[in-house]
Coordinates of C-alpha atoms in Angstrom, one line a residue:
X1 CA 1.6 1.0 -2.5
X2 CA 2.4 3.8 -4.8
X3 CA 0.7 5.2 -8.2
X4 CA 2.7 6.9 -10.5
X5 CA 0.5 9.6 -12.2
X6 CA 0.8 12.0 -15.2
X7 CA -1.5 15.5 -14.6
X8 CA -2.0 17.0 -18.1
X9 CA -4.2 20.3 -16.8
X10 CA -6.9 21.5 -19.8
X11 CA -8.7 24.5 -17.2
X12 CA -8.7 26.3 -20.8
X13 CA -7.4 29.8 -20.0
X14 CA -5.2 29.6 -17.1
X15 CA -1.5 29.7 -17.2
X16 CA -1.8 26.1 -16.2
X17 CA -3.7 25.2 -19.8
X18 CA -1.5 22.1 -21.3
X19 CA 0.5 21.5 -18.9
X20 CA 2.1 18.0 -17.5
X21 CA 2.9 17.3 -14.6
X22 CA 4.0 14.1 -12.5
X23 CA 2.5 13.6 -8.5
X24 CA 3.0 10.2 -7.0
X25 CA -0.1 8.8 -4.3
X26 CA 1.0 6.7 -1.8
X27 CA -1.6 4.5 -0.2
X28 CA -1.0 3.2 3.1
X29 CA -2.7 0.3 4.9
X30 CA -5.0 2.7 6.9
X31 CA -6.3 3.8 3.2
X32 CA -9.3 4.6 2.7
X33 CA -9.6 6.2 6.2
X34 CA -6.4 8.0 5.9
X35 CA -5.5 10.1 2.7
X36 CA -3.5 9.1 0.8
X37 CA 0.1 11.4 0.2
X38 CA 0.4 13.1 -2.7
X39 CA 3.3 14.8 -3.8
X40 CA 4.4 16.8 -6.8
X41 CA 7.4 15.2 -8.5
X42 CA 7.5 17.8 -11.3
X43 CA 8.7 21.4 -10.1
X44 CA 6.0 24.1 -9.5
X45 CA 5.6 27.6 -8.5
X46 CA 1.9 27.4 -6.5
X47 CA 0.4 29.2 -3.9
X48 CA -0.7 25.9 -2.3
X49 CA 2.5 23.5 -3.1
X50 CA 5.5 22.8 -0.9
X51 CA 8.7 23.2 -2.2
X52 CA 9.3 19.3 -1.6
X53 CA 6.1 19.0 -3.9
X54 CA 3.3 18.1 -0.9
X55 CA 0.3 19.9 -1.9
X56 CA -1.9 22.0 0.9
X57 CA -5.6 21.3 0.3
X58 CA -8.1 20.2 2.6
X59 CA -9.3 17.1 1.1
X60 CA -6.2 15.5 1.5
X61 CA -5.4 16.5 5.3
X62 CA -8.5 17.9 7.5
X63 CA -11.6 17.4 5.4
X64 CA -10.6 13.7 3.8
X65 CA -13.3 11.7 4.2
X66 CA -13.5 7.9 2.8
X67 CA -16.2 8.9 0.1
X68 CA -13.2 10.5 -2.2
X69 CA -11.7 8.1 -4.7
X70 CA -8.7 9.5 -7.0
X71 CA -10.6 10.8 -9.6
X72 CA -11.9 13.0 -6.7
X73 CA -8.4 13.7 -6.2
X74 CA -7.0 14.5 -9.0
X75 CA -10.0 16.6 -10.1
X76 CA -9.7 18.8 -6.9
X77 CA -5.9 19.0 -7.6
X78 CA -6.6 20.0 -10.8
X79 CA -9.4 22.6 -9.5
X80 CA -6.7 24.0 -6.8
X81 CA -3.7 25.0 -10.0
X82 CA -6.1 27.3 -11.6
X83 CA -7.9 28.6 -8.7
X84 CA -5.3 28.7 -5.3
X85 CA -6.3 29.5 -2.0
X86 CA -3.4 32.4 -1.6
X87 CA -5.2 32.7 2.1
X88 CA -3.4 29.2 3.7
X89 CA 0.4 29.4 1.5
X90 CA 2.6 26.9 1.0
X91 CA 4.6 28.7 -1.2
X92 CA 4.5 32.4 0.4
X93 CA 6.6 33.9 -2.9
X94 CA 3.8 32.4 -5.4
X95 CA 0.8 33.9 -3.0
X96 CA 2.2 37.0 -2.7
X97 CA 2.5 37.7 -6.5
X98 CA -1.0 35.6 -7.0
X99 CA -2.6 38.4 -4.8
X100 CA -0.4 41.2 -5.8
X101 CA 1.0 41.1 -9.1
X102 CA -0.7 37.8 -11.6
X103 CA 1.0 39.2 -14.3
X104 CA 4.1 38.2 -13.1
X105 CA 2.5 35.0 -11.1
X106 CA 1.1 33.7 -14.6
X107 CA 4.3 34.7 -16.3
X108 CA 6.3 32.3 -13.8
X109 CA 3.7 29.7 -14.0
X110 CA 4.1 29.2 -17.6
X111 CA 7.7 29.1 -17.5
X112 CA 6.6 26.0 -15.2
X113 CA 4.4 24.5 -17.5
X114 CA 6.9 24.9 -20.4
X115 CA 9.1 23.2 -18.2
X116 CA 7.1 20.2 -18.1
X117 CA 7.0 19.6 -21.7
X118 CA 10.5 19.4 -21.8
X119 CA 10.3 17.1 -18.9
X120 CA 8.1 14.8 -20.8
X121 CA 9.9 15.1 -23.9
X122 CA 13.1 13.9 -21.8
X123 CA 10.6 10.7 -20.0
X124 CA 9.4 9.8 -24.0
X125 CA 13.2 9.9 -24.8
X126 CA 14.0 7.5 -21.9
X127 CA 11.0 5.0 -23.0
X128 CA 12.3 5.0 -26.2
X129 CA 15.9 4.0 -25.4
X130 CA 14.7 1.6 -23.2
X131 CA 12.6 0.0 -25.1
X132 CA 15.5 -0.1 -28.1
X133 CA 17.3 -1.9 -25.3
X134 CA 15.0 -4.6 -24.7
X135 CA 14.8 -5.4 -28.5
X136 CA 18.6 -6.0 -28.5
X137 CA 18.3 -8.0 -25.8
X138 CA 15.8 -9.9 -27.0
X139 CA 17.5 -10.2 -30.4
X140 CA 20.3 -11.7 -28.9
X141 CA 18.3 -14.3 -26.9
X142 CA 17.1 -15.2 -29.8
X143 CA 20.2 -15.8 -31.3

């Protein structure tokens, strides 16, 4: 089974603040003993996310337990984009400037978060046109 789910990140002052960002959970049947696998679908540039969008925290691979629900989830993902373990990189380019340089780290960060309100501009766009094409259709059942 797989949830489709919309991040929108308020840690107030971080370069994260207001962002949106879309991760998909895929339960399996060994859930809730197994973790569930939770990817990124929306580009970002993170100390502790794969470029394929997997994410590198604990609670989803060596410290899962059955206890965590996804709120659990999704509040530790939301705790690990505003304070990254730069220690145990998934993204070597994004620890290395998170240690070294944050200017520059938070400067490409929000270019990321920017990104995603175009992104989500473009998914209300799509809704939109799709559900203009449903009335038509429906109008012309109707006829």
């Amino acid at each position: 089974m797989y949830l489709y789910i919309y991040l929108y990140v308020r840690p107030d002052d971080t370069p994260w603040e207001g962002g949106t960002f879309n991760l998909t959970l895929e339960f399996t049947e060994e859930y809730p003993n197994k973790p569930p696998v939770v990817k990124f679908i929306t580009k970002l540039f993170h100390p502790n996310i794969y470029a394929d969008g997997s994410i590198c925290l604990d609670i989803l691979q060596n410290q899962w337990s059955p206890i965590y629900d996804i709120a659990a989830i999704l509040t530790s993902i939301q705790s690990l984009l505003s304070d990254p373990n730069p220690n145990s990189p998934a993204n070597v380019e994004a620890a290395s400037l998170y240690k070294d340089d944050r200017r520059e780290y938070d400067r490409r960060v929000m270019e990321h978060v920017e990104a995603s309100w175009l992104d989500e501009e473009d998914d209300e766009e799509e809704d939109d046109e799709e559900a203009e094409g449903e009335s038509a259709t429906e109008q012309k059942e109707k006829e």
